[in-house]
Every structure is written in structure tokens, then in C-alpha cells.
Tab-separated table of C-alpha atoms in Angstrom:
chain	number	residue	atom	x	y	z
G	1	MET	CA	-35.894	77.115	11.165
G	2	SER	CA	-35.318	74.349	8.889
G	3	ALA	CA	-33.047	72.289	10.944
G	4	LYS	CA	-35.265	72.636	14.168
G	5	SER	CA	-37.624	69.725	13.055
G	6	GLY	CA	-34.775	67.370	13.175
G	7	VAL	CA	-33.289	68.500	16.453
G	8	PHE	CA	-34.759	65.929	18.748
G	9	SER	CA	-34.053	63.037	16.212
G	10	SER	CA	-30.518	64.195	15.627
G	11	SER	CA	-27.543	61.827	16.221
G	12	ILE	CA	-26.485	64.035	19.250
G	13	VAL	CA	-29.842	63.998	21.092
G	14	ARG	CA	-30.010	60.125	20.495
G	15	LYS	CA	-26.732	59.846	22.144
G	16	VAL	CA	-27.813	62.027	24.930
G	17	TRP	CA	-30.468	59.543	25.806
G	18	MET	CA	-27.989	56.674	25.955
G	19	SER	CA	-25.730	58.845	28.315
G	20	LEU	CA	-28.562	59.793	30.588
G	21	THR	CA	-30.140	56.471	30.831
G	22	GLY	CA	-26.613	54.884	31.267
G	23	LEU	CA	-25.674	57.150	34.134
G	24	PHE	CA	-29.161	56.447	35.863
G	25	LEU	CA	-28.222	52.632	35.599
G	26	CYS	CA	-24.880	53.293	37.125
G	27	SER	CA	-26.532	54.912	40.221
G	28	PHE	CA	-28.945	51.828	40.247
G	29	LEU	CA	-25.799	49.584	40.397
G	30	VAL	CA	-24.632	51.059	43.589
G	31	VAL	CA	-27.955	50.761	45.399
G	32	HIS	CA	-28.189	47.180	44.233
G	33	LEU	CA	-24.670	46.248	45.286
G	34	LEU	CA	-25.011	47.882	48.819
G	35	GLY	CA	-28.164	45.611	49.596
G	36	ASN	CA	-26.489	42.611	48.035
G	37	LEU	CA	-23.378	42.919	50.258
G	38	THR	CA	-25.572	41.561	53.068
G	39	LEU	CA	-25.176	38.120	51.205
G	40	LEU	CA	-21.531	38.194	52.427
G	41	ARG	CA	-22.453	38.382	56.054
G	42	SER	CA	-22.012	35.096	57.653
G	43	ASP	CA	-23.792	36.006	61.165
G	44	ALA	CA	-27.018	34.634	62.436
G	45	GLY	CA	-29.137	37.745	61.443
G	46	ALA	CA	-27.638	37.834	57.750
G	47	ALA	CA	-30.617	35.997	56.061
G	48	GLU	CA	-33.323	38.133	57.978
G	49	ALA	CA	-31.457	41.337	57.203
G	50	PHE	CA	-31.383	40.466	53.502
G	51	ASN	CA	-34.833	39.380	53.319
G	52	ALA	CA	-35.890	42.533	55.080
G	53	TYR	CA	-33.862	44.633	52.392
G	54	ALA	CA	-35.682	42.517	49.544
G	55	HIS	CA	-39.181	43.069	51.137
G	56	PHE	CA	-38.318	46.867	51.470
G	57	MET	CA	-37.191	47.101	47.817
G	58	THR	CA	-40.226	45.449	46.485
G	59	THR	CA	-42.963	47.209	48.597
G	60	PHE	CA	-41.689	50.786	49.665
G	61	PRO	CA	-43.692	53.086	47.328
G	62	LEU	CA	-40.902	55.518	46.391
G	63	ILE	CA	-38.747	52.610	45.402
G	64	LYS	CA	-41.602	51.058	43.520
G	65	ILE	CA	-41.980	54.172	41.478
G	66	THR	CA	-38.344	54.308	40.778
G	67	SER	CA	-38.197	50.594	39.799
G	68	TYR	CA	-40.570	51.355	36.902
G	69	LEU	CA	-38.309	54.133	35.779
G	70	LEU	CA	-35.538	51.701	36.086
G	71	TYR	CA	-37.231	48.858	33.952
G	72	PHE	CA	-38.046	51.482	31.294
G	73	SER	CA	-34.188	52.771	31.353
G	74	ILE	CA	-32.961	49.160	31.004
G	75	LEU	CA	-35.276	48.528	28.030
G	76	PHE	CA	-34.761	52.071	26.510
G	77	HIS	CA	-30.954	51.932	26.954
G	78	ALA	CA	-30.898	48.380	25.268
G	79	VAL	CA	-33.305	48.921	22.431
G	80	TRP	CA	-32.093	52.492	21.689
G	81	GLY	CA	-28.381	51.185	21.711
G	82	ILE	CA	-29.260	48.377	19.355
G	83	MET	CA	-31.118	50.791	16.916
G	84	LEU	CA	-28.027	53.244	17.079
G	85	GLU	CA	-25.682	50.397	16.455
G	86	ILE	CA	-27.774	49.186	13.375
G	87	LYS	CA	-27.756	52.786	12.010
G	88	ASN	CA	-24.067	53.085	12.714
G	89	ARG	CA	-23.338	49.917	10.778
G	90	LYS	CA	-25.373	51.109	7.850
G	91	ALA	CA	-23.109	54.100	7.629
G	92	ARG	CA	-20.329	51.787	6.222
G	93	PRO	CA	-21.930	49.493	3.749
G	94	VAL	CA	-18.613	48.120	2.502
G	95	ALA	CA	-16.116	46.966	5.122
G	96	TYR	CA	-12.463	47.211	5.059
G	97	ALA	CA	-10.714	44.166	3.669
G	98	TYR	CA	-7.946	44.847	6.305
G	99	ASN	CA	-8.472	46.920	9.400
G	100	ASN	CA	-6.386	47.597	12.325
G	101	PRO	CA	-8.784	49.380	14.912
G	102	SER	CA	-6.685	48.240	17.977
G	103	ALA	CA	-4.085	50.978	16.730
G	104	ASN	CA	-6.355	53.738	17.726
G	105	SER	CA	-9.053	52.671	20.127
G	106	SER	CA	-9.753	50.485	22.910
G	107	TRP	CA	-11.577	46.988	22.591
G	108	ALA	CA	-14.224	47.907	24.951
G	109	SER	CA	-15.175	51.069	23.083
G	110	ARG	CA	-15.582	49.217	19.923
G	111	LYS	CA	-17.559	46.422	21.433
G	112	MET	CA	-20.220	48.185	23.623
G	113	SER	CA	-23.233	46.571	21.689
G	114	LEU	CA	-21.739	43.183	22.148
G	115	LEU	CA	-20.862	43.777	25.926
G	116	GLY	CA	-24.367	45.426	26.282
G	117	THR	CA	-26.057	42.415	24.674
G	118	ILE	CA	-24.288	40.123	27.108
G	119	ILE	CA	-25.405	42.328	30.039
G	120	LEU	CA	-28.993	42.160	28.749
G	121	VAL	CA	-29.087	38.573	28.412
G	122	PHE	CA	-27.630	38.416	31.991
G	123	ILE	CA	-30.272	40.748	33.316
G	124	ALA	CA	-33.094	38.673	31.697
G	125	THR	CA	-31.891	35.398	33.214
G	126	HIS	CA	-31.233	37.132	36.541
G	127	MET	CA	-34.608	38.748	36.854
G	128	TYR	CA	-36.108	35.325	35.913
G	129	HIS	CA	-34.401	33.551	38.864
G	130	PHE	CA	-34.740	36.108	41.553
G	131	TRP	CA	-36.774	39.073	40.623
G	132	ALA	CA	-39.655	37.007	39.138
G	133	GLN	CA	-39.458	34.603	42.124
G	134	MET	CA	-39.764	37.521	44.567
G	135	HIS	CA	-42.613	39.155	42.790
G	136	PHE	CA	-44.660	36.220	41.490
G	137	GLY	CA	-43.158	33.006	42.861
G	138	THR	CA	-44.272	31.168	46.037
G	139	ILE	CA	-41.268	31.481	48.447
G	140	PRO	CA	-41.580	30.326	52.152
G	141	LEU	CA	-41.404	32.976	54.760
G	142	ASP	CA	-38.633	33.666	57.139
G	143	ALA	CA	-39.036	34.214	60.838
G	144	SER	CA	-39.917	37.828	60.370
G	145	GLY	CA	-42.600	36.942	57.924
G	146	ASN	CA	-40.691	38.208	54.689
G	147	LYS	CA	-40.147	36.097	51.874
G	148	ASP	CA	-36.984	33.940	52.345
G	149	LEU	CA	-35.235	35.179	49.086
G	150	TYR	CA	-31.825	34.535	51.033
G	151	THR	CA	-32.321	30.887	50.959
G	152	VAL	CA	-33.497	31.086	47.231
G	153	VAL	CA	-30.093	32.802	46.363
G	154	MET	CA	-28.026	30.375	48.668
G	155	GLU	CA	-29.734	27.281	46.922
G	156	PHE	CA	-29.240	28.686	43.478
G	157	PHE	CA	-25.440	29.113	43.718
G	158	ARG	CA	-24.991	25.861	45.606
G	159	HIS	CA	-27.188	23.733	43.377
G	160	PRO	CA	-25.334	20.499	42.751
G	161	SER	CA	-25.624	20.717	38.798
G	162	PHE	CA	-26.452	24.272	38.089
G	163	GLY	CA	-24.253	25.887	40.756
G	164	ILE	CA	-21.032	25.861	38.586
G	165	PRO	CA	-22.579	27.217	35.355
G	166	ALA	CA	-24.639	29.906	37.250
G	167	THR	CA	-21.552	31.123	39.219
G	168	LEU	CA	-19.600	31.328	35.968
G	169	LEU	CA	-22.543	33.158	34.083
G	170	TYR	CA	-22.563	35.671	36.804
G	171	VAL	CA	-18.689	36.193	36.855
G	172	VAL	CA	-18.533	36.308	33.144
G	173	SER	CA	-21.336	38.875	32.903
G	174	MET	CA	-19.874	40.994	35.551
G	175	ALA	CA	-16.543	41.125	33.401
G	176	ALA	CA	-18.681	42.346	30.515
G	177	LEU	CA	-20.206	44.810	32.938
G	178	ALA	CA	-16.717	45.975	33.846
G	179	PHE	CA	-15.681	46.565	30.130
G	180	HIS	CA	-18.879	48.238	29.344
G	181	LEU	CA	-18.764	50.638	32.273
G	182	HIS	CA	-15.036	51.429	31.571
G	183	HIS	CA	-15.917	52.880	28.308
G	184	GLY	CA	-19.545	53.973	29.100
G	185	PHE	CA	-18.951	56.151	32.212
G	186	GLN	CA	-16.596	58.511	30.908
G	187	SER	CA	-18.175	58.264	27.457
G	188	ALA	CA	-21.391	59.474	28.941
G	189	PHE	CA	-19.981	62.669	30.135
G	190	GLN	CA	-18.212	63.391	26.787
G	191	THR	CA	-21.584	63.110	25.101
G	192	LEU	CA	-23.154	65.560	27.510
G	193	GLY	CA	-20.266	67.999	26.779
G	194	VAL	CA	-18.386	67.696	29.639
G	195	ASN	CA	-14.771	67.688	28.602
G	196	HIS	CA	-12.285	69.668	30.676
G	197	ARG	CA	-8.621	69.686	31.049
G	198	LYS	CA	-8.731	69.428	34.788
G	199	TYR	CA	-12.138	67.488	35.393
G	200	THR	CA	-12.051	64.959	32.596
G	201	PRO	CA	-8.991	63.070	33.878
G	202	ILE	CA	-10.769	62.942	37.243
G	203	ILE	CA	-13.905	61.566	35.692
G	204	GLU	CA	-11.814	58.902	33.915
G	205	LYS	CA	-10.122	57.888	37.054
G	206	VAL	CA	-13.455	57.669	38.760
G	207	GLY	CA	-14.872	55.526	36.075
G	208	LEU	CA	-11.986	53.273	36.055
G	209	VAL	CA	-12.341	52.691	39.806
G	210	PHE	CA	-16.242	52.338	39.309
G	211	SER	CA	-15.829	50.092	36.511
G	212	ILE	CA	-13.459	47.616	38.325
G	213	ALA	CA	-15.002	47.957	41.835
G	214	ILE	CA	-18.603	47.468	41.352
G	215	PRO	CA	-18.572	44.493	38.990
G	216	LEU	CA	-15.816	42.806	41.150
G	217	ALA	CA	-17.927	43.308	44.293
G	218	PHE	CA	-20.917	41.909	42.442
G	219	ALA	CA	-19.062	39.005	41.221
G	220	ILE	CA	-17.478	38.081	44.642
G	221	ILE	CA	-20.979	37.169	45.947
G	222	PRO	CA	-21.842	34.391	43.917
G	223	VAL	CA	-18.331	32.990	44.106
G	224	TYR	CA	-18.521	33.318	47.832
G	225	ILE	CA	-21.650	31.515	48.189
G	226	PHE	CA	-20.540	28.851	45.809
G	227	LEU	CA	-17.357	28.256	47.892
G	228	THR	CA	-18.893	28.306	51.240
N	1	MET	CA	12.971	46.957	-1.149
N	2	ASN	CA	10.431	44.671	-2.622
N	3	LEU	CA	6.752	44.729	-1.673
N	4	THR	CA	3.503	43.318	-2.331
N	5	LEU	CA	0.649	45.683	-2.636
N	6	LYS	CA	-2.891	44.710	-2.375
N	7	ILE	CA	-5.075	47.606	-3.740
N	8	TRP	CA	-8.633	48.195	-4.112
N	9	ARG	CA	-9.620	48.417	-7.701
N	10	GLN	CA	-12.981	49.742	-8.671
N	11	SER	CA	-13.722	50.910	-12.403
N	12	GLY	CA	-16.479	53.329	-11.313
N	13	PRO	CA	-19.188	54.016	-8.786
N	14	LYS	CA	-21.368	51.231	-9.935
N	15	ASP	CA	-18.648	48.557	-10.269
N	16	LYS	CA	-18.431	46.078	-7.246
N	17	GLY	CA	-14.756	46.360	-7.085
N	18	ALA	CA	-12.078	43.876	-5.561
N	19	MET	CA	-8.596	43.793	-3.999
N	20	LYS	CA	-6.027	43.175	-6.543
N	21	THR	CA	-2.433	42.133	-5.808
N	22	TYR	CA	0.600	43.916	-7.297
N	23	PRO	CA	4.238	43.031	-6.687
N	24	ILE	CA	6.643	46.047	-6.828
N	25	GLN	CA	10.396	46.005	-6.902
N	26	GLY	CA	13.128	48.597	-6.225
N	27	VAL	CA	11.108	50.790	-3.867
N	28	GLU	CA	13.483	53.202	-1.959
N	29	ALA	CA	13.173	54.049	1.688
N	30	ASP	CA	13.332	57.665	0.932
N	31	MET	CA	10.350	57.708	-1.311
N	32	SER	CA	7.045	59.029	0.017
N	33	PHE	CA	3.987	56.644	-0.258
N	34	LEU	CA	2.671	58.690	-3.092
N	35	GLU	CA	6.080	58.531	-4.991
N	36	MET	CA	5.764	54.773	-4.537
N	37	MET	CA	2.252	54.796	-5.931
N	38	ASP	CA	3.453	56.978	-8.838
N	39	MET	CA	6.113	54.361	-9.495
N	40	LEU	CA	3.596	51.495	-9.585
N	41	ASN	CA	1.441	53.458	-11.853
N	42	GLU	CA	4.434	53.982	-14.344
N	43	GLN	CA	4.924	50.246	-14.360
N	44	LEU	CA	1.086	49.663	-14.900
N	45	VAL	CA	1.079	52.282	-17.745
N	46	GLY	CA	4.251	50.639	-19.163
N	47	LYS	CA	2.571	47.322	-19.336
N	48	GLY	CA	-0.655	48.876	-20.961
N	49	GLU	CA	-2.705	48.555	-17.791
N	50	GLU	CA	-5.066	51.097	-16.176
N	51	PRO	CA	-3.169	53.064	-13.510
N	52	VAL	CA	-4.596	53.184	-9.910
N	53	VAL	CA	-6.645	56.301	-9.409
N	54	PHE	CA	-5.928	58.173	-6.212
N	55	ASP	CA	-6.506	61.781	-4.923
N	56	HIS	CA	-3.411	64.013	-4.326
N	57	ASP	CA	-2.520	67.572	-4.757
N	58	CYS	CA	-0.210	69.519	-2.533
N	59	ARG	CA	1.803	66.510	-1.236
N	60	GLU	CA	3.081	68.381	1.888
N	61	GLY	CA	0.193	67.630	4.257
N	62	ILE	CA	-1.899	70.729	3.798
N	63	CYS	CA	-4.647	69.851	1.153
N	64	GLY	CA	-5.920	66.779	2.783
N	65	SER	CA	-6.609	65.053	-0.442
N	66	CYS	CA	-4.416	61.947	-0.316
N	67	SER	CA	-7.068	59.541	1.319
N	68	MET	CA	-5.675	56.146	1.491
N	69	TYR	CA	-6.524	53.482	4.217
N	70	ILE	CA	-3.072	51.781	4.539
N	71	ASN	CA	-2.583	48.436	6.418
N	72	GLY	CA	-5.845	49.177	8.464
N	73	GLU	CA	-5.263	52.801	9.461
N	74	ALA	CA	-6.188	56.202	7.822
N	75	HIS	CA	-3.074	57.536	6.182
N	76	GLY	CA	-1.208	54.404	7.306
N	77	PRO	CA	0.910	53.918	10.436
N	78	GLY	CA	2.503	57.045	11.966
N	79	ARG	CA	0.716	59.825	13.743
N	80	GLY	CA	-0.104	63.288	12.694
N	81	ILE	CA	0.785	62.678	9.085
N	82	THR	CA	-1.141	62.514	5.805
N	83	THR	CA	-0.310	59.757	3.132
N	84	CYS	CA	2.143	62.130	1.433
N	85	GLN	CA	3.891	62.610	4.355
N	86	LEU	CA	4.301	58.771	5.033
N	87	HIS	CA	7.757	57.529	3.942
N	88	MET	CA	8.656	54.091	2.720
N	89	ARG	CA	11.103	53.766	5.507
N	90	SER	CA	8.106	52.889	7.747
N	91	PHE	CA	7.792	49.609	5.872
N	92	ASN	CA	10.286	46.522	5.578
N	93	ASP	CA	11.415	44.647	2.601
N	94	GLY	CA	8.951	41.791	1.743
N	95	ASP	CA	6.100	43.584	3.562
N	96	THR	CA	2.474	43.174	2.150
N	97	ILE	CA	0.679	46.698	2.214
N	98	TYR	CA	-3.207	46.857	1.980
N	99	ILE	CA	-4.466	50.091	0.335
N	100	GLU	CA	-8.005	50.727	0.354
N	101	PRO	CA	-10.288	53.987	-0.112
N	102	TRP	CA	-12.035	55.683	2.732
N	103	ARG	CA	-15.088	53.562	3.616
N	104	ALA	CA	-18.212	55.414	4.364
N	105	LYS	CA	-21.805	55.489	2.875
N	106	ALA	CA	-21.206	59.376	2.622
N	107	PHE	CA	-17.908	58.953	0.881
N	108	PRO	CA	-18.969	56.890	-2.225
N	109	VAL	CA	-16.087	55.489	-4.233
N	110	ILE	CA	-15.408	57.316	-7.495
N	111	LYS	CA	-12.701	55.062	-8.863
N	112	ASP	CA	-10.247	52.843	-7.246
N	113	LEU	CA	-8.933	54.881	-4.096
N	114	MET	CA	-10.773	58.094	-5.004
N	115	VAL	CA	-13.949	58.789	-2.894
N	116	ASP	CA	-16.477	61.564	-3.273
N	117	ARG	CA	-16.178	63.862	-0.106
N	118	SER	CA	-18.489	66.458	-1.416
N	119	SER	CA	-20.747	65.489	1.783
N	120	PHE	CA	-18.296	67.631	3.674
N	121	ASP	CA	-18.758	70.601	1.473
N	122	ARG	CA	-22.574	70.431	1.974
N	123	VAL	CA	-21.946	70.256	5.759
N	124	ILE	CA	-19.845	73.419	5.370
N	125	ALA	CA	-22.378	75.021	3.055
N	126	ALA	CA	-25.030	74.443	5.788
N	127	GLY	CA	-23.325	76.916	8.262
N	128	GLY	CA	-19.643	76.695	8.423
N	129	TYR	CA	-18.870	80.315	7.602
N	130	VAL	CA	-19.346	83.734	9.034
N	131	SER	CA	-21.384	86.235	7.316
N	132	VAL	CA	-19.462	89.486	6.564
N	133	ASN	CA	-20.333	92.803	5.477
N	134	THR	CA	-18.608	93.070	1.978
N	135	SER	CA	-20.044	96.537	1.023
N	136	GLY	CA	-16.769	98.390	1.673
N	137	ASN	CA	-17.271	98.811	5.274
N	138	THR	CA	-15.748	95.520	6.364
N	139	LEU	CA	-14.431	95.638	10.016
N	140	ASP	CA	-11.041	94.810	10.616
N	141	ALA	CA	-11.074	91.415	12.423
N	142	ASN	CA	-8.117	92.587	14.463
N	143	ALA	CA	-10.040	95.376	16.046
N	144	ILE	CA	-11.910	93.004	18.248
N	145	PRO	CA	-10.137	91.757	21.442
N	146	ILE	CA	-10.079	88.063	21.781
N	147	PRO	CA	-8.736	86.108	24.679
N	148	LYS	CA	-5.512	84.402	23.896
N	149	GLU	CA	-6.832	80.950	25.113
N	150	ASP	CA	-10.037	81.237	22.613
N	151	ALA	CA	-7.757	82.290	19.765
N	152	ASP	CA	-5.444	79.312	20.418
N	153	LYS	CA	-8.280	76.908	20.565
N	154	ALA	CA	-10.052	78.410	17.518
N	155	PHE	CA	-6.781	78.051	15.559
N	156	ASP	CA	-6.286	74.556	16.601
N	157	ALA	CA	-9.770	73.601	15.580
N	158	ALA	CA	-9.201	75.581	12.278
N	159	THR	CA	-6.137	73.456	11.359
N	160	CYS	CA	-8.542	70.771	10.257
N	161	ILE	CA	-7.999	70.076	6.502
N	162	GLY	CA	-11.077	68.090	5.878
N	163	CYS	CA	-9.279	65.071	4.797
N	164	GLY	CA	-11.852	62.673	6.119
N	165	ALA	CA	-9.561	60.391	8.053
N	166	CYS	CA	-11.746	60.731	11.043
N	167	VAL	CA	-14.799	59.399	9.091
N	168	ALA	CA	-12.697	56.682	7.568
N	169	THR	CA	-11.206	55.448	10.924
N	170	CYS	CA	-14.495	55.742	13.022
N	171	LYS	CA	-16.202	52.397	13.245
N	172	ASN	CA	-19.368	54.299	12.818
N	173	SER	CA	-18.303	56.492	9.859
N	174	SER	CA	-19.046	59.343	12.067
N	175	ALA	CA	-18.066	62.925	10.924
N	176	MET	CA	-18.311	64.314	14.548
N	177	LEU	CA	-14.550	65.298	14.674
N	178	PHE	CA	-14.751	67.089	11.327
N	179	VAL	CA	-18.078	68.868	11.999
N	180	SER	CA	-17.111	69.926	15.612
N	181	ALA	CA	-13.804	71.332	14.407
N	182	LYS	CA	-15.696	73.533	12.018
N	183	VAL	CA	-18.455	74.448	14.518
N	184	SER	CA	-15.634	75.164	17.215
N	185	GLN	CA	-13.449	77.264	15.110
N	186	LEU	CA	-16.117	79.846	14.583
N	187	ALA	CA	-18.067	79.538	17.860
N	188	LEU	CA	-14.997	80.268	19.885
N	189	LEU	CA	-14.483	83.637	18.298
N	190	PRO	CA	-16.890	86.809	18.576
N	191	GLN	CA	-17.541	87.054	14.721
N	192	GLY	CA	-18.818	83.489	14.726
N	193	GLN	CA	-20.877	83.759	17.924
N	194	VAL	CA	-23.658	85.713	16.008
N	195	GLU	CA	-24.684	82.918	14.009
N	196	ALA	CA	-23.365	80.133	16.334
N	197	ALA	CA	-27.008	78.638	17.323
N	198	ASP	CA	-28.243	78.342	13.760
N	199	ARG	CA	-24.768	77.131	12.566
N	200	VAL	CA	-24.610	74.102	14.927
N	201	LEU	CA	-28.181	73.046	14.375
N	202	ASN	CA	-27.875	73.404	10.534
N	203	MET	CA	-24.507	71.644	10.399
N	204	VAL	CA	-25.411	68.607	12.508
N	205	HIS	CA	-28.830	68.350	10.542
N	206	GLN	CA	-26.796	68.279	7.380
N	207	MET	CA	-24.285	65.777	8.715
N	208	ASP	CA	-27.079	63.541	9.834
N	209	LEU	CA	-28.735	63.766	6.183
N	210	GLU	CA	-25.611	62.754	4.560
N	211	GLY	CA	-25.675	59.391	6.204
N	212	PHE	CA	-22.638	59.614	8.598
N	213	GLY	CA	-22.972	57.488	11.658
N	214	SER	CA	-23.161	58.661	15.313
N	215	CYS	CA	-20.219	59.108	17.677
N	216	THR	CA	-19.630	56.479	20.278
N	217	ASN	CA	-16.439	58.290	21.759
N	218	THR	CA	-13.955	55.562	20.755
N	219	GLY	CA	-11.575	58.375	20.217
N	220	ALA	CA	-10.036	56.651	17.120
N	221	CYS	CA	-10.599	59.879	15.081
N	222	GLU	CA	-8.419	61.955	17.362
N	223	VAL	CA	-5.590	59.419	17.173
N	224	GLU	CA	-5.805	59.213	13.404
N	225	CYS	CA	-6.165	62.867	12.778
N	226	PRO	CA	-3.178	64.192	10.713
N	227	LYS	CA	-3.723	67.664	12.466
N	228	GLY	CA	-4.331	66.441	15.975
N	229	ILE	CA	-7.925	67.693	16.291
N	230	SER	CA	-9.065	67.191	19.841
N	231	LEU	CA	-12.108	65.284	21.157
N	232	GLU	CA	-12.726	68.432	23.141
N	233	ASN	CA	-14.279	69.887	19.963
N	234	ILE	CA	-16.762	67.102	19.860
N	235	ALA	CA	-17.941	67.925	23.479
N	236	ARG	CA	-18.052	71.626	22.800
N	237	MET	CA	-20.197	70.943	19.641
N	238	ASN	CA	-22.444	68.640	21.973
N	239	ARG	CA	-22.734	71.537	24.368
N	240	GLU	CA	-23.360	74.137	21.533
N	241	PHE	CA	-26.007	71.861	19.973
N	242	LEU	CA	-27.859	70.993	23.148
N	243	THR	CA	-27.868	74.680	24.247
N	244	ALA	CA	-29.053	75.785	20.739
N	245	ALA	CA	-31.644	72.976	20.717
N	246	VAL	CA	-33.292	74.135	23.847
N	247	SER	CA	-32.952	77.945	23.362
N	248	ALA	CA	-33.279	78.685	19.561
N	249	ASP	CA	-36.839	79.562	18.397
């Protein structure tokens, strides 16, 4: 069949990859947040609990395998998304002299590539500061013999000169993530063909709660550390 | 009322084109937008200038010809209407109105506000039909029972007039709403299901070849569609396509 050769490079299949990697990254956000919430504990065992979690996340085999899939998904979602954006821009070589897109669509839905780029830059700096330190840096050990990432995090956000810009960067990036998720979550289901009179409104509500709750909880952590 | 029109003028496909300003006086609120354009053209012809070329035909919202991007929206402000159904009462005295052609690589400008929408025709030719026996033994379509719900959905999809407002509005110049309406109207009916898999694969393939962008689910098309074609059709086409992609030989 003539069209068959073009099926997997079709615009629909390209979007399905964005949708699947996007939803996978959503699941990662939940896992990542659950661990990070330890940073909000103020009891004596908080530091060791967090370090044990960080140690587990970097050494447990199943998590390690999943982490490679995660790195791949982040890169794929970003590169693929940029490629789609370039292709989409080429579909309109001459722009409108006067356009009023806010009359028919949400800001977030039109700015997914901008929001995604902010998130990508954030992920790069975030991984440089913590992920790279944990994997390749020389971090002192805590009482249980785990790398003391807890102290690294605390000192990072309480740094006399970098503390404020670092906290701001995290808050702004989480705002970008919130808008990205608000459109992306429900959009992923539409791309996969899930559109139902009864279930789509539920997906949209879950997406709204998800897009507010997850980034908000993430953003509270650096602000809390900075203020205490 | 007196208005200032800023209209895209382009002498031909090769011309670069530019926005030009035209003041117009004595526009009545009851005029349709196209009547206002006729009035402008009469004035231009009277002055020995070239009239503004624009597509129009039925002037009752059925043919889908009157493609104009007015004040940043396909068919202007207002919902569920084409340009011919837009009336000057939607504007105020002293307003400046921007009038541009549909913008998409797949809709090249022929002249001024008129664009070439034959890319839609080629998408239809790729599979937007049902093969029917015309040897004299044609079956009565009404002889096949069809669930009311399916018939309604197929009819809703079939109300697409192929005007191209979805493409013009979409930030990606995507034709997904148009193609999905055409895929849905046939896929929902028993007569269309025979060729459903090949149809969706071929039509999407042709859509991609024409240079339309991909869908990012902004939903702008559904809002600007004069016939209210639902995004549900795009999801249905995605389902049809993915199923066909993994099952067709």
C-alpha cells in the first residue's frame, strides 16, 4: 500500500511519541516529588532519610534501568518537540500582519515549545547541581555512610549570594512546568485518541489538579529551605 | 460608519505583497462584510484602481469560499459563521479592520485575498469517498440500519464545508480538523467502513505531503470553525489511523 511506507513518519505517529514520552515523564514527576518531600521534614532523621532515598535512587538496579529510559525520554521529548515545532513553523512561511490567537486558544497551548525550553534549561542546571554531584562529585558521607546530598541541597538554597537567584529559578521553572502540564496532560490523551463525553472532562480536571499540585509542591521545597 | 481597512494586496503568486490602507465611508450596519468589500471595490474601480480579489460564491454560509482573516481571526469575530454571514454591525464607527488571506504553505496566495485550496481536493481524492456500485444494482443506502447516535455524529462531521478556517487559525497550519471530519463522516457509517483503514492512511499521508503542520491540540480550529466541527473527530481519526497503522497489510 502506497501510504504504508509513510505511516511511521506521519504527523500523527510523531505526536504519539510526544504523548507517550510526556505521560512517562509525568509519572516520573510523582516519584521524584514523593522523595523530595523528605526535605520538608524538620525532625532529626530527615537528613539521613533523604540521603538513604538518594542512595536508593542511584543504586537500586530496577531504578537504574528506568533512569536510562528516563534520560532518553527527556532528551527525546525535547529534541522531537523542537523538530516538530520547526516543521510546524515551516507550514506558515508568511505570518499574519495582525493575529488574535487569544480569542480561540489558551496561552499555554500555544507556547508549549517555549515552556518546554525553559523546563529543559532548568533540568540541565538542576542535574548539574545535584544529579552530577551525587553521581560524580565528592560529597561527604552522613552517619549511615550515604552521600550527604541533604546538606548539599540545604547549602545550595541558603547560599549567601546564589540562594535568592537559585530559589527564583526553581519557582519560575515550576511555573513554566505548571503551564506546560496544564495543556500537555490532557493533550496527550487527545493525541492517543481518547476523547469521550464522560471521561474527557474527568481527564481535564485531573490534569488541572496535577498541573497545579505537582509544580506547587516542588516549588515549595526550595522556598521553604531558603526561608528556614 | 466610516472605517479604515488594511488589506493584503498581492498582484500574483510570485509577488511579495504588502498591507495597504483604504479609508471607506458610508458603510451601513446591515451590510454583510462581503457587501462592504463590494462597495470598496466599486469605489476602487471608479478611481481606476485594481479591485481587491476575494473568493465568494453562495453568500449564505454553505460554500465555504469566503476565506478572509479579519482582525486576527478566521472569518472575523463571531462564532459559527463564515465571512458572508458576518455583518458590519459587529464593528464600530472609526474602527480599523485588518483583512488578510489564509496563511499556510499548503494554501498559496493566488491574488490578494484569494488562496489556492486545491490541497484539500487532493486530500479528498486520496480517500475521502465511498466506492459505490454504479452498474444499475446500486443498493439503497437507507436499507442498512444505522444507530441514531452514529448517524448524528456522521452528519455533524459531514457539515464541514472545507473552507479552511481550521488551517488558517491553527498556529501550525494543521489540517487535522478538516481531514478528521472527512475521515469521520465515512468511518462512522457501514458503507464507509469497508475502505476505512486505507482511507485514513492515504488521507493523512496526503495531508502530510501537502505541507500542513501537525496538531498540538490548541483547540483553536474548533472555536473558529463556522460549522462547529468537534475535536472529537481528531481523536477519532487518531484512533482510526493508529489502528490501521498496526493492522493493515
